[in-house]
Amino acid sequence: MEWGCQNCLMAKLTKEQEYDNDKKHGKGVFKWEDGRKYAGCWKQNKQHGIGIYLSNQNVEKIGYWEEGVRIKWYEEKEIRLLEQQGILDEFRNL
């Protein structure tokens, strides 16, 4: 599968995960054993860019990560804009 995260701002893996030199890179999903899930952009094996975090209580949060560190949670107004642009659909369909 070719890596590419067209709309990105620059445990266990699912089959949808993309790799570059054996590292997660591009769009993909990571699922923890306790039920948590991250679907979004990756760069060199780290969360990087926009992503959707789903807690083990099914609470969804949209955030932005850099080099594996969450920088922020998006507010409702920002989330609506991302949804209007279709960016979140890419990750919800992974």
CSV table of C-alpha atoms in Angstrom, one decimal:
chain,number,residue,atom,x,y,z
A,1,MET,CA,0.0,0.0,0.0
A,2,GLU,CA,1.4,3.4,-0.9
A,3,TRP,CA,1.7,6.0,1.8
A,4,GLY,CA,0.2,9.4,1.2
A,5,CYS,CA,-1.6,11.8,3.5
A,6,GLN,CA,-3.1,14.3,1.1
A,7,ASN,CA,-4.9,16.3,3.7
A,8,CYS,CA,-2.5,15.9,6.6
A,9,LEU,CA,-0.6,18.8,8.1
A,10,MET,CA,2.5,17.6,8.5
A,11,ALA,CA,0.0,-2.4,20.8
A,12,LYS,CA,-1.4,-3.5,17.5
A,13,LEU,CA,-1.6,-2.4,14.0
A,14,THR,CA,-4.5,-3.0,11.6
A,15,LYS,CA,-4.2,-4.3,8.1
A,16,GLU,CA,-4.8,-0.8,6.8
A,17,GLN,CA,-1.6,0.5,8.2
A,18,GLU,CA,0.9,1.9,5.7
A,19,TYR,CA,4.7,1.6,6.1
A,20,ASP,CA,7.9,3.1,4.9
A,21,ASN,CA,11.1,1.2,5.8
A,22,ASP,CA,9.2,-0.9,8.3
A,23,LYS,CA,7.8,2.3,10.1
A,24,LYS,CA,4.3,3.6,10.2
A,25,HIS,CA,4.2,6.5,7.7
A,26,GLY,CA,1.2,8.2,6.1
A,27,LYS,CA,-2.4,7.2,7.1
A,28,GLY,CA,-3.1,4.4,9.4
A,29,VAL,CA,-4.8,3.0,12.6
A,30,PHE,CA,-3.3,1.9,15.9
A,31,LYS,CA,-5.4,0.0,18.4
A,32,TRP,CA,-4.5,-0.6,22.0
A,33,GLU,CA,-5.5,-3.8,23.8
A,34,ASP,CA,-7.7,-1.8,26.2
A,35,GLY,CA,-9.9,-0.6,23.3
A,36,ARG,CA,-8.4,2.8,22.6
A,37,LYS,CA,-7.8,3.7,19.0
A,38,TYR,CA,-5.9,6.4,16.9
A,39,ALA,CA,-6.7,6.8,13.3
A,40,GLY,CA,-4.7,9.5,11.5
A,41,CYS,CA,-1.4,10.6,10.1
A,42,TRP,CA,1.9,9.0,10.9
A,43,LYS,CA,5.5,10.1,10.2
A,44,GLN,CA,8.4,7.7,10.8
A,45,ASN,CA,6.5,5.5,13.3
A,46,LYS,CA,5.0,8.5,15.3
A,47,GLN,CA,1.6,10.2,15.3
A,48,HIS,CA,2.1,13.3,13.2
A,49,GLY,CA,-0.6,15.6,11.9
A,50,ILE,CA,-4.4,15.4,12.3
A,51,GLY,CA,-5.8,12.3,13.9
A,52,ILE,CA,-8.9,10.9,15.6
A,53,TYR,CA,-8.5,9.5,19.1
A,54,LEU,CA,-11.2,7.1,20.4
A,55,SER,CA,-11.2,6.3,24.1
A,56,ASN,CA,-12.1,2.9,25.5
A,57,GLN,CA,-15.4,4.5,26.5
A,58,ASN,CA,-16.1,5.4,22.8
A,59,VAL,CA,-15.4,9.2,23.3
A,60,GLU,CA,-14.0,10.7,20.1
A,61,LYS,CA,-11.6,13.5,20.2
A,62,ILE,CA,-9.9,15.2,17.2
A,63,GLY,CA,-6.4,16.4,17.7
A,64,TYR,CA,-3.1,17.4,16.2
A,65,TRP,CA,0.2,15.6,16.9
A,66,GLU,CA,3.8,16.3,16.2
A,67,GLU,CA,6.5,13.6,16.4
A,68,GLY,CA,4.2,11.4,18.6
A,69,VAL,CA,3.2,14.2,21.0
A,70,ARG,CA,-0.3,15.6,21.1
A,71,ILE,CA,-0.1,19.3,20.6
A,72,LYS,CA,-3.8,20.2,20.9
A,73,TRP,CA,-7.4,19.0,20.9
A,74,TYR,CA,-9.5,20.8,18.3
A,75,GLU,CA,-12.4,22.8,19.4
A,76,GLU,CA,-15.9,22.4,17.9
A,77,LYS,CA,-15.6,25.2,15.4
A,78,GLU,CA,-12.3,23.8,14.1
A,79,ILE,CA,-13.8,20.3,13.9
A,80,ARG,CA,-16.7,21.5,11.8
A,81,LEU,CA,-14.2,23.1,9.3
A,82,LEU,CA,-12.3,19.9,9.1
A,83,GLU,CA,-15.5,17.9,8.5
A,84,GLN,CA,-16.6,20.4,5.8
A,85,GLN,CA,-13.3,19.9,4.0
A,86,GLY,CA,-13.7,16.1,4.2
A,87,ILE,CA,-10.5,15.6,6.1
A,88,LEU,CA,-11.9,13.6,8.9
A,89,ASP,CA,-13.8,11.2,6.6
A,90,GLU,CA,-10.4,9.8,5.5
A,91,PHE,CA,-9.6,8.7,9.0
A,92,ARG,CA,-13.1,7.5,10.0
A,93,ASN,CA,-13.1,5.1,7.1
A,94,LEU,CA,-9.8,3.5,8.0
